[in-house]
Structure formats: C-alpha cells, structure tokens
PDB file of C-alpha atoms in Angstrom:
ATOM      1  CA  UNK A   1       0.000   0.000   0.000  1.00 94.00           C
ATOM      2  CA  UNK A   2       3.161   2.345   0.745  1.00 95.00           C
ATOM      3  CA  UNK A   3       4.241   2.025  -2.724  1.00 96.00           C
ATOM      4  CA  UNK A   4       1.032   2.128  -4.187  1.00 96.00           C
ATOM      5  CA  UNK A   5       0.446   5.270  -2.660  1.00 96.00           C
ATOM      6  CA  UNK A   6       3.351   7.047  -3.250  1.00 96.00           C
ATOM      7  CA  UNK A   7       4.618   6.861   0.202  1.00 97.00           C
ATOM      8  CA  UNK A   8       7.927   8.815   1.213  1.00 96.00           C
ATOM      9  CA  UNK A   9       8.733   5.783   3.583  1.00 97.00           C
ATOM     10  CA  UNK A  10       7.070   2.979   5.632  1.00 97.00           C
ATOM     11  CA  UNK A  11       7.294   2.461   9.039  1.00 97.00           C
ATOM     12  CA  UNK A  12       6.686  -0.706  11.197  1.00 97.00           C
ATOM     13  CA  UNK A  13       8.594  -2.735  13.733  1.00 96.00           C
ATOM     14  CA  UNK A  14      11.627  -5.152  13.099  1.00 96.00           C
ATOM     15  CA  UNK A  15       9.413  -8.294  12.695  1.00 95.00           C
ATOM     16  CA  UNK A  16       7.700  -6.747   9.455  1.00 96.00           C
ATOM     17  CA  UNK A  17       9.749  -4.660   7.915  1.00 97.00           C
ATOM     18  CA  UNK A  18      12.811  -7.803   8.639  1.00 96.00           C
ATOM     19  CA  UNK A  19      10.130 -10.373   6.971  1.00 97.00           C
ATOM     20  CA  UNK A  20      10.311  -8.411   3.926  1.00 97.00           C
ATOM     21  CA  UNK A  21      13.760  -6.699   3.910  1.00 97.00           C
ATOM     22  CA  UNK A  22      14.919  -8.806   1.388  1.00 96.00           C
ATOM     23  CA  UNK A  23      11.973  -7.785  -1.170  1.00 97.00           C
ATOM     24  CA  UNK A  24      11.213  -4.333  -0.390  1.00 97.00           C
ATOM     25  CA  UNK A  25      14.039  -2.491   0.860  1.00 97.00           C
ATOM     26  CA  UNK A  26      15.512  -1.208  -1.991  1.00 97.00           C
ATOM     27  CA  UNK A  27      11.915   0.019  -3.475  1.00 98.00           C
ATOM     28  CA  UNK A  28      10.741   2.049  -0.282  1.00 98.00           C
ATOM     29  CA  UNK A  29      13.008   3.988   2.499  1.00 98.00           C
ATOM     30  CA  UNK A  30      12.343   1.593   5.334  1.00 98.00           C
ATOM     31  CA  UNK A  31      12.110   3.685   8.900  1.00 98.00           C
ATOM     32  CA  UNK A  32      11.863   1.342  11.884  1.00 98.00           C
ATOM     33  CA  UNK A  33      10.231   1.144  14.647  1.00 98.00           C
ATOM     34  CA  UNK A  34      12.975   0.517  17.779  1.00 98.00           C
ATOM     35  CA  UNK A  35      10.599   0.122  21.089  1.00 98.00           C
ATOM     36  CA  UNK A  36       7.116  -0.046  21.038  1.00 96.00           C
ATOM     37  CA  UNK A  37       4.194  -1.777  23.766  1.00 93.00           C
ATOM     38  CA  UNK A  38       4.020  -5.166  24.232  1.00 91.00           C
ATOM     39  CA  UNK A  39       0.478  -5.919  25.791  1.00 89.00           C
ATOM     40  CA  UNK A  40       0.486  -9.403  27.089  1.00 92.00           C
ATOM     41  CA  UNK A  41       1.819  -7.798  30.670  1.00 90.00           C
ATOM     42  CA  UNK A  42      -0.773  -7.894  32.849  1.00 93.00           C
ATOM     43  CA  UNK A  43      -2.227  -5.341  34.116  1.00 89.00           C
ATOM     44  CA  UNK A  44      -0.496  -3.468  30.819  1.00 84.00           C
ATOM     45  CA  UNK A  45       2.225  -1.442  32.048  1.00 83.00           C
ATOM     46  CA  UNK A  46       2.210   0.510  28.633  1.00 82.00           C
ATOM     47  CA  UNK A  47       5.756   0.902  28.246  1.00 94.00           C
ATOM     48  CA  UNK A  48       7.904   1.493  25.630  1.00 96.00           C
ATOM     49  CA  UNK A  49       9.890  -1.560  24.686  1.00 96.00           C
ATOM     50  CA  UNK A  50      13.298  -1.860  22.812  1.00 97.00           C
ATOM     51  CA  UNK A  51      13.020  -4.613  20.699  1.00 97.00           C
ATOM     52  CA  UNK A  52      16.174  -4.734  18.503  1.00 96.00           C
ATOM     53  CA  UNK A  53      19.263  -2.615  18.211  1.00 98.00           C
ATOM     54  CA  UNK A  54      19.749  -0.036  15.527  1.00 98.00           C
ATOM     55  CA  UNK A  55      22.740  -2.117  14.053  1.00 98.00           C
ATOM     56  CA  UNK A  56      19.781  -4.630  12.966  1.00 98.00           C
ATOM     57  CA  UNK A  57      18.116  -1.620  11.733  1.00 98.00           C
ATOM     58  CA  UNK A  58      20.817  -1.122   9.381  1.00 98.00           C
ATOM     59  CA  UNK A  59      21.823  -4.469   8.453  1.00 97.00           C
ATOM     60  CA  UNK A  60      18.057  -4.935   7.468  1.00 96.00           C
ATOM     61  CA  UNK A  61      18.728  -1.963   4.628  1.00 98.00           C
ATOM     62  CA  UNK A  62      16.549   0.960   6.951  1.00 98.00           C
ATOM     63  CA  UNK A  63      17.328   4.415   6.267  1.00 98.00           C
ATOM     64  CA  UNK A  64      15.704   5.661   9.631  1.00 98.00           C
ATOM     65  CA  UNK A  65      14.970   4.647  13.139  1.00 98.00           C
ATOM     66  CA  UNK A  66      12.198   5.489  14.684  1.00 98.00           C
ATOM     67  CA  UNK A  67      10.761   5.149  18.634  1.00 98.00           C
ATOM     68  CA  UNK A  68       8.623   6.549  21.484  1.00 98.00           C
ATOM     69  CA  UNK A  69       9.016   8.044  24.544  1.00 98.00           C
ATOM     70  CA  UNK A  70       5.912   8.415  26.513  1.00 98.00           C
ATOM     71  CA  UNK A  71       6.591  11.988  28.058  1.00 97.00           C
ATOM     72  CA  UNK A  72       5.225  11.972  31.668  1.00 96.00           C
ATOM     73  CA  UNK A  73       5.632   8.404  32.748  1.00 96.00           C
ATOM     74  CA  UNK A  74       7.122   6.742  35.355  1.00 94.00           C
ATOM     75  CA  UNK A  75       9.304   5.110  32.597  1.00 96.00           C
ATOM     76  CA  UNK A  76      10.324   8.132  30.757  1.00 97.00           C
ATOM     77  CA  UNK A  77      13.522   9.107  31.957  1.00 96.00           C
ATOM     78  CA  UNK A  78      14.691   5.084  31.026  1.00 97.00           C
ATOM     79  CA  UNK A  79      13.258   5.515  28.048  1.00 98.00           C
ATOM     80  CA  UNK A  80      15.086   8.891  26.958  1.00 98.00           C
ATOM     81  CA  UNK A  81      18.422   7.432  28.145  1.00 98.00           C
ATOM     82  CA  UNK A  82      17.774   4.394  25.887  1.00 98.00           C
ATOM     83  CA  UNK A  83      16.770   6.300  22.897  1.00 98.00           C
ATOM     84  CA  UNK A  84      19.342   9.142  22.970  1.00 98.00           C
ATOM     85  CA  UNK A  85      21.565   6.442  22.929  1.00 98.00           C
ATOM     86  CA  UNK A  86      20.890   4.871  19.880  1.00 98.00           C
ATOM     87  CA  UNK A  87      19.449   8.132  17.904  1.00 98.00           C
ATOM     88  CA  UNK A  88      23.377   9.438  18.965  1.00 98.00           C
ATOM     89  CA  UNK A  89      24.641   5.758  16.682  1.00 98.00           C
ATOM     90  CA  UNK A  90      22.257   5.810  14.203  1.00 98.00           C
ATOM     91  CA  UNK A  91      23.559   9.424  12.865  1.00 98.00           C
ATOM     92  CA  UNK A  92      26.980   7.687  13.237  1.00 98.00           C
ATOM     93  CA  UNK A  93      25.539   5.420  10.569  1.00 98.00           C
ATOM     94  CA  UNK A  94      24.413   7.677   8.854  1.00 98.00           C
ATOM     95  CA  UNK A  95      20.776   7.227   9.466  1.00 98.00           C
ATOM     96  CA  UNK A  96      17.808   9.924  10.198  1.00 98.00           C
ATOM     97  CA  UNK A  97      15.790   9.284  13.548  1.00 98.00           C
ATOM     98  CA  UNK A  98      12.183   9.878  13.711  1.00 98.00           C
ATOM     99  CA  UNK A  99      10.549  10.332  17.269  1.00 98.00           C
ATOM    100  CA  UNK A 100       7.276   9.808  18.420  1.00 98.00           C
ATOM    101  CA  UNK A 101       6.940  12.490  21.375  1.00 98.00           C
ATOM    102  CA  UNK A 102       3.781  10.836  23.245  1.00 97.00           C
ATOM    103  CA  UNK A 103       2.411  11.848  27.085  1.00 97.00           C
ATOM    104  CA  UNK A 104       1.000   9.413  28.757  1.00 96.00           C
ATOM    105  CA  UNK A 105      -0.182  10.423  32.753  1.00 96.00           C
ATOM    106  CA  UNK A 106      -3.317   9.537  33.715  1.00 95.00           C
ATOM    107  CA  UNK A 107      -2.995  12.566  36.097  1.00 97.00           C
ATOM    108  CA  UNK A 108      -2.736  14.788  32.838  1.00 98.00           C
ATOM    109  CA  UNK A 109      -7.173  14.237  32.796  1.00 97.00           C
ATOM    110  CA  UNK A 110      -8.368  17.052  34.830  1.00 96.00           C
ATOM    111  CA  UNK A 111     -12.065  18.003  35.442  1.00 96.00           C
ATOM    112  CA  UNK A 112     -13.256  15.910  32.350  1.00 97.00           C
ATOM    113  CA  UNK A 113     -10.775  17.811  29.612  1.00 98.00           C
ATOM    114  CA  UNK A 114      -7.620  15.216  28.500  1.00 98.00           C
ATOM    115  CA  UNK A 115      -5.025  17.487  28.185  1.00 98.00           C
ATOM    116  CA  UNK A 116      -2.369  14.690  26.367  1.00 97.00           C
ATOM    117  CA  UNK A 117      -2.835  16.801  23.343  1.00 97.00           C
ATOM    118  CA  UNK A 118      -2.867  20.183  24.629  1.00 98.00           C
ATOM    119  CA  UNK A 119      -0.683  22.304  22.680  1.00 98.00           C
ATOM    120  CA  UNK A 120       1.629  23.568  25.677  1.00 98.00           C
ATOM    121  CA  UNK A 121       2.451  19.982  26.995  1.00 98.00           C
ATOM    122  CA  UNK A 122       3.067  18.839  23.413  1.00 98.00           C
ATOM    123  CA  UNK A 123       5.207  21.444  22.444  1.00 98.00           C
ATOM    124  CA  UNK A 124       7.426  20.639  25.877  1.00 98.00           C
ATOM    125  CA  UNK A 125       7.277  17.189  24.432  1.00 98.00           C
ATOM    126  CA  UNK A 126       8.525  18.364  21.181  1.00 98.00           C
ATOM    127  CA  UNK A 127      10.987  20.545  22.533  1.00 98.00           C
ATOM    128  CA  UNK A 128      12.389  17.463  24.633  1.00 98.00           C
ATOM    129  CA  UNK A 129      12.657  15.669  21.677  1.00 98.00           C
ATOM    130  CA  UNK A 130      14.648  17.792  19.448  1.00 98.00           C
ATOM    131  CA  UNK A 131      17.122  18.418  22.659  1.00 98.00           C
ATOM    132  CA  UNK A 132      18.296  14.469  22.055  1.00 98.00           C
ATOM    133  CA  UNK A 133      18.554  14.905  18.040  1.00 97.00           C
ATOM    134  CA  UNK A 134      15.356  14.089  16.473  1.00 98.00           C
ATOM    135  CA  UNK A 135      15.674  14.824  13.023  1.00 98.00           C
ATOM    136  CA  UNK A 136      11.801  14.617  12.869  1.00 98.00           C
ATOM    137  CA  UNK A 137       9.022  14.691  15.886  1.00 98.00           C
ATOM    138  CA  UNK A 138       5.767  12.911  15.382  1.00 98.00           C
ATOM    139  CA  UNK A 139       3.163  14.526  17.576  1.00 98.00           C
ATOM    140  CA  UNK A 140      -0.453  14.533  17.868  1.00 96.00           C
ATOM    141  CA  UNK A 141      -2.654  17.159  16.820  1.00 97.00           C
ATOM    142  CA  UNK A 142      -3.037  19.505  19.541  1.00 97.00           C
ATOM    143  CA  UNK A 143      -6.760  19.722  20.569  1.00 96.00           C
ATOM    144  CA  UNK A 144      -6.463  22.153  23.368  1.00 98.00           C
ATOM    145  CA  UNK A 145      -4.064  24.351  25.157  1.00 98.00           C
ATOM    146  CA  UNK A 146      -3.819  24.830  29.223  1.00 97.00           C
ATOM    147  CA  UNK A 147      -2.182  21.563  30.122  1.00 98.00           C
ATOM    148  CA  UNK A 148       0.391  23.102  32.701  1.00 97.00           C
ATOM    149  CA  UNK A 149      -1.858  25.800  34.325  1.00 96.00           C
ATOM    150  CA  UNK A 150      -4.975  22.936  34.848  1.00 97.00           C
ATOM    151  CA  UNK A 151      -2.709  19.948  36.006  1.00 97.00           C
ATOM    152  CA  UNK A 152      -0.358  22.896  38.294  1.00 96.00           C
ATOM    153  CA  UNK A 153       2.958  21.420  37.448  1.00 94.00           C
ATOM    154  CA  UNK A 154       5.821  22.697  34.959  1.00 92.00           C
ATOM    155  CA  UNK A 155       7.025  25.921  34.502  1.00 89.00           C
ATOM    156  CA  UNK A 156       5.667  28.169  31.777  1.00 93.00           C
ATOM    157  CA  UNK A 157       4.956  31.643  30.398  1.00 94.00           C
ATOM    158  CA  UNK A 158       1.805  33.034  31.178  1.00 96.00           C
ATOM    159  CA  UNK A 159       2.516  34.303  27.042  1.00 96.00           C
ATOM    160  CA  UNK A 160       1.801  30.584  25.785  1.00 96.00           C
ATOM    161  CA  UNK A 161      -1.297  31.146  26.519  1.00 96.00           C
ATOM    162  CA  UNK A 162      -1.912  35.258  25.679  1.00 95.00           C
ATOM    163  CA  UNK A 163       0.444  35.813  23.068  1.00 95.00           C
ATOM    164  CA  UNK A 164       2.534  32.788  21.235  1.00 95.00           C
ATOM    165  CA  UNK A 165      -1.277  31.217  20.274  1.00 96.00           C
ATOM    166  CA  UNK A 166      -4.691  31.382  20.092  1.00 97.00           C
ATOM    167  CA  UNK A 167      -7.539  28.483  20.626  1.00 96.00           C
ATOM    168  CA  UNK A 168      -7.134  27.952  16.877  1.00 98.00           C
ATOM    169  CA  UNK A 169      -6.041  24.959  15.443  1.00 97.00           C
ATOM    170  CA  UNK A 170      -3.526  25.719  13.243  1.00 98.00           C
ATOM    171  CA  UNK A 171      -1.720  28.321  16.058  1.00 98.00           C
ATOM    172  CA  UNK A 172      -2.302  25.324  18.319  1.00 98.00           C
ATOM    173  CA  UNK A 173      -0.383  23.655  15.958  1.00 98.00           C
ATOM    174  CA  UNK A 174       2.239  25.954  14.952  1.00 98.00           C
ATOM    175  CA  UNK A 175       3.011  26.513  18.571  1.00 98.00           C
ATOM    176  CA  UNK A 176       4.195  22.517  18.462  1.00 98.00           C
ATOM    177  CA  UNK A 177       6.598  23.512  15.541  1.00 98.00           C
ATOM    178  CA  UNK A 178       8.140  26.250  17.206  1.00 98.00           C
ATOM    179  CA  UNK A 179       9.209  23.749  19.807  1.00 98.00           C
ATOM    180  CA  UNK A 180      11.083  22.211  17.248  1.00 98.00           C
ATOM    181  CA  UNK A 181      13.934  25.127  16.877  1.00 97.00           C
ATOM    182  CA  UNK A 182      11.313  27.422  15.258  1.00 97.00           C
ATOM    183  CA  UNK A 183      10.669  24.222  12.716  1.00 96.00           C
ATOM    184  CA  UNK A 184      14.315  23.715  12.137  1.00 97.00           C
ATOM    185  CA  UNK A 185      13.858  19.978  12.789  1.00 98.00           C
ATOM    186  CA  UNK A 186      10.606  19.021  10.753  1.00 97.00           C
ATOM    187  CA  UNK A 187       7.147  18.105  13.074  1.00 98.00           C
ATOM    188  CA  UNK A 188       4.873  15.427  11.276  1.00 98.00           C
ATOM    189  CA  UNK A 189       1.164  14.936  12.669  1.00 97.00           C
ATOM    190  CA  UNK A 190      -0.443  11.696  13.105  1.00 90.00           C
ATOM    191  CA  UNK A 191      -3.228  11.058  11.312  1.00 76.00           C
ATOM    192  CA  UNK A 192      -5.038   9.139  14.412  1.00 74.00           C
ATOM    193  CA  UNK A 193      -7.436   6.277  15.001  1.00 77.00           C
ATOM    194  CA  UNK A 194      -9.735   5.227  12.273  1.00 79.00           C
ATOM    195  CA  UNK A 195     -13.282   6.261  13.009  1.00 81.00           C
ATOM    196  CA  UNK A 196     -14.542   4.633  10.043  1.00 85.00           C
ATOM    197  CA  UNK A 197     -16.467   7.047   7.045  1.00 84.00           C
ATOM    198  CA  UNK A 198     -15.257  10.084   8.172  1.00 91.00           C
ATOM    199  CA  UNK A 199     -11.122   9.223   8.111  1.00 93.00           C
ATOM    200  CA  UNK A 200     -10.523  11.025   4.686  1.00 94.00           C
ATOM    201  CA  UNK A 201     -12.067  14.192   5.874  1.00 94.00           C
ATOM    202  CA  UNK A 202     -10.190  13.699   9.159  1.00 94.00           C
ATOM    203  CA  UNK A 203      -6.817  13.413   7.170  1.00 95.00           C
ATOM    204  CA  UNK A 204      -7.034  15.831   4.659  1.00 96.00           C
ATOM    205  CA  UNK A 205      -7.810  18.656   7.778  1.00 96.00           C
ATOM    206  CA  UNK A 206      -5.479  17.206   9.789  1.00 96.00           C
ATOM    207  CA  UNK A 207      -2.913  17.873   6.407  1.00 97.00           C
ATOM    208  CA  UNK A 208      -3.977  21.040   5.927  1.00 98.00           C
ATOM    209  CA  UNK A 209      -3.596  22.117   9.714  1.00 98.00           C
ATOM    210  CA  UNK A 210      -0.194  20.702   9.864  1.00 98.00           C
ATOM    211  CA  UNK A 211       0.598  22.560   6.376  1.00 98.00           C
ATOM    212  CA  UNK A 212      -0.398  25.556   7.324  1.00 98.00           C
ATOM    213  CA  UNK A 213       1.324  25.545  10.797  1.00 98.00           C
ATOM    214  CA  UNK A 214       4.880  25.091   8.906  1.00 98.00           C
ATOM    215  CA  UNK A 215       4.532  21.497   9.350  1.00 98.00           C
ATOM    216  CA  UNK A 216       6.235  19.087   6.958  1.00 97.00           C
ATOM    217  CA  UNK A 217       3.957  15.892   7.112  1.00 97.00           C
ATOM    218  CA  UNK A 218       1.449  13.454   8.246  1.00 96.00           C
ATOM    219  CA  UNK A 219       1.965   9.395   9.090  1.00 94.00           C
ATOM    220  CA  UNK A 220      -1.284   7.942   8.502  1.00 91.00           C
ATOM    221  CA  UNK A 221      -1.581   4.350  10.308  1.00 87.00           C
ATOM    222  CA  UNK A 222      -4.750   2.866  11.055  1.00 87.00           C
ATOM    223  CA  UNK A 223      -6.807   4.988   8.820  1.00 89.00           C
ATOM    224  CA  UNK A 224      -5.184   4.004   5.486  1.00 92.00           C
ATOM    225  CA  UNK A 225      -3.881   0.110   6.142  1.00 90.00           C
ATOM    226  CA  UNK A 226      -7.289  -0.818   7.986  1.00 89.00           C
ATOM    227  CA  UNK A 227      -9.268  -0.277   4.808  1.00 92.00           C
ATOM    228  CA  UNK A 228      -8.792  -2.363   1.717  1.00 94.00           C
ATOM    229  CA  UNK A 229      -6.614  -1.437  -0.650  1.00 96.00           C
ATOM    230  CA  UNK A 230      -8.140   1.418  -3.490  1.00 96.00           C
ATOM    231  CA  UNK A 231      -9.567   3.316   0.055  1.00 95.00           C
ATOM    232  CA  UNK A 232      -6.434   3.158   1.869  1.00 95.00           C
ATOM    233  CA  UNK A 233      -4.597   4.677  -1.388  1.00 96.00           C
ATOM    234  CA  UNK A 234      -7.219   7.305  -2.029  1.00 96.00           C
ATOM    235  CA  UNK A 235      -6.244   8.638   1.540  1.00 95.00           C
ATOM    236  CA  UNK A 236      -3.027   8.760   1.154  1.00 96.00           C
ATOM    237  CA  UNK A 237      -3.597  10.394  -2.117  1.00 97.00           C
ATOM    238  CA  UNK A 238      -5.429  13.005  -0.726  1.00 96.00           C
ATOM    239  CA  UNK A 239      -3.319  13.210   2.270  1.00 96.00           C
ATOM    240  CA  UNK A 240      -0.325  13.947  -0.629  1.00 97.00           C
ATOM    241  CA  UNK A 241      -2.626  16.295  -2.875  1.00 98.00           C
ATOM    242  CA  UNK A 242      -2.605  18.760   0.042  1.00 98.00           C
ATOM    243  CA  UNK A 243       1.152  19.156   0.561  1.00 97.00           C
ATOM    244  CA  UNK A 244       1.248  19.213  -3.571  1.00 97.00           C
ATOM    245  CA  UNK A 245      -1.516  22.012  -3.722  1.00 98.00           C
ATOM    246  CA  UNK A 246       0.562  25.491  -4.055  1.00 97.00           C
ATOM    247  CA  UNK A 247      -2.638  27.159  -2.812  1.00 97.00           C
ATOM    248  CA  UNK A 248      -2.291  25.157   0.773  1.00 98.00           C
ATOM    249  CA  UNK A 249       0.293  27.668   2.480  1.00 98.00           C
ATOM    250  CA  UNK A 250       1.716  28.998   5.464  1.00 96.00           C
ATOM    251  CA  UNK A 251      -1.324  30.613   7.719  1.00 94.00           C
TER     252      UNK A 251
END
C-alpha cells in the first residue's frame, strides 16, 4: 500500500519490515520502529519496549529509526536514556531518527478535559525531543491548550497562553513547531485512530492544519492500512494532494 500510494517511507517494527527486507528495501526507504508496547503484561504497564538494536536496523537496509518516549511516565527518563543512545549511533551510521513524542499520565485528565494533546504539553514534548537529536518529531494534533496551568505542574509563560497562540487549530499547531527550533527539525502529525467514514475528511484537515502551521507531514496508520486497498490509497492520495496544492500555504 506504501508504494502504491506514493509513500515517502514505511514504518513498522523489526518483525515486518525484517520479513520483507529482502523484497522491499531497496523500493521504499524503510524507517523502523525501535521500542514499542508489548500488551500481554498484565495489568499493561504501557511501556515502551526496545526490541532490537539499531545495528539490525541497518543491516536490514533501513534508512531511519524510529521510537517513542511516553513523556510523563514513570518510565520516561529510562526511556530517553535508551533512545538518545541509539538516535546518537544511528547518525553515526548515517541514518535519520524519527521520534514519536507521546504523554501518557493519567494525572494529565483534569475536570473531564484530556489534556495529552494540549498544545503547551506537546510542544514541551517536542521541545524534549529535538534536545536528544530528532531529526523529525511525530506529535499529535493539539486539541487544546492549558495543560500546565490545569494539572499545576511545569514551569511556563503566562505568554503561551496570551500571546505565542490562540484556541485555533492551526496556532495550536504551529506553537508545536516552534518547539522544534522554530521548525528547524521538521514536526509530522499523526493522522489518528480510524473512526470509520469520516477518516478522509479527518486526514485531509489534519494535512492542511499541519501545512499551514509550517509542518512538513502526516503518518497515517490505522486509517489508510485498515481499509482495503483502493480506500487506503485514495487517503493517502489526498493526504499527498494537500502538501502538492501550491494554494495550501503557510497561515
């Protein structure tokens, strides 16, 4: 479906993108996936799992690592020492990392709002991220902003919230690429769970959100490889159309 699509890259763990190294590696930049959950730990712990080395990475024929760091866990300090680590050998290799800046607190629900994708926690996220050499940060959409002042924890400028952005989307947004050395290193939006008829209109807004923040990209997941194949393609299509459009452009 990657190919198909027009993909820039694919990204998976080592199990699937190994099983087919041999076939596909040459055809499509393969980025993968270093740690990721492992949910047969009971109750799930949700943490963030190395499963191979980035040596493997590279002997596989990957042009990029990727991993996660679940910002605001009790396993997020491990996690950054073991990912610094091997983003620091996998530019000695000559490969580009790719982080996945995700919060995960249960404490960071307060009075009925989730603030996991407010844009001020996010962007700290982000800002994190970049600090250990992400050459890109994946990050959610921000839905709302307020995360430090609601929760009370953090330091911040009461400016965040007065004068760097407003409650719109795309400031919301743009406020996540600043975090990123004023968009120096690239931030790519996820394109989120599948909700079933309405995940091409979901995309393309998503696209045009992230374009117009200064944003350089969307991974789309669940709502392109859940579908059968012509649907999943047309999203990514349209996903592609937006960045392609010359009329789509900085807000």
């Amino acid at each position: 479906m990657a190919i198909e699509g027009g993909c820039n890259a694919v990204a998976s763990t080592f199990g699937v993108l190994s099983a087919v190294a041999r076939k596909y590696a040459h055809k499509i930049p393969f980025v993968v996936k270093l740690n990721h959950n492992e949910l047969l730990t009971y109750p799930n712990s949700y943490d963030q799992v190395m499963f191979g080395t980035v040596k493997e990475a590279w002997n596989l024929g990957a042009v990029a690592v990727g991993a996660t760091i679940y910002f605001g866990s009790e396993e997020s300090r491990r996690q950054l020492i073991e990912v610094a680590e091997a983003f620091e050998y996998a530019h000695e290799l000559g490969m580009a990392t790719i982080l996945w800046c995700y919060l995960r607190n249960n404490a960071f629900k307060k009075d009925g709002v989730d603030y996991h994708s407010s844009a001020d926690l996010t962007g700290q996220a982000n800002h994190l991220g970049v600090t250990i050499k992400a050459d890109i940060v994946k990050q959610k959409l921000p839905s709302n902003n307020g995360g430090f002042k609601a929760i009370g924890f953090g330091r911040t400028s009461e400016k965040v919230y007065t004068e760097l952005t407003t409650d719109h989307p795309i400031d919301l947004c743009r406020y996540q690429v600043a975090n990123g050395y004023m968009g120096r290193v690239g931030l790519i939006n996820s394109g989120g769970e599948s909700h079933g008829a309405s995940d091409l209109k979901d995309a393309v807004v998503t696209a045009i959100v992230n374009k117009r923040a200064g944003g350089m990209g969307l991974i789309s997941g669940r709502k392109a490889f859940q579908k059968p194949m012509a649907e999943g393609i047309e999203l990514l299509n349209a996903v592609q159309d937006v960045y392609l459009d010359k009329e789509v452009t900085i807000a």
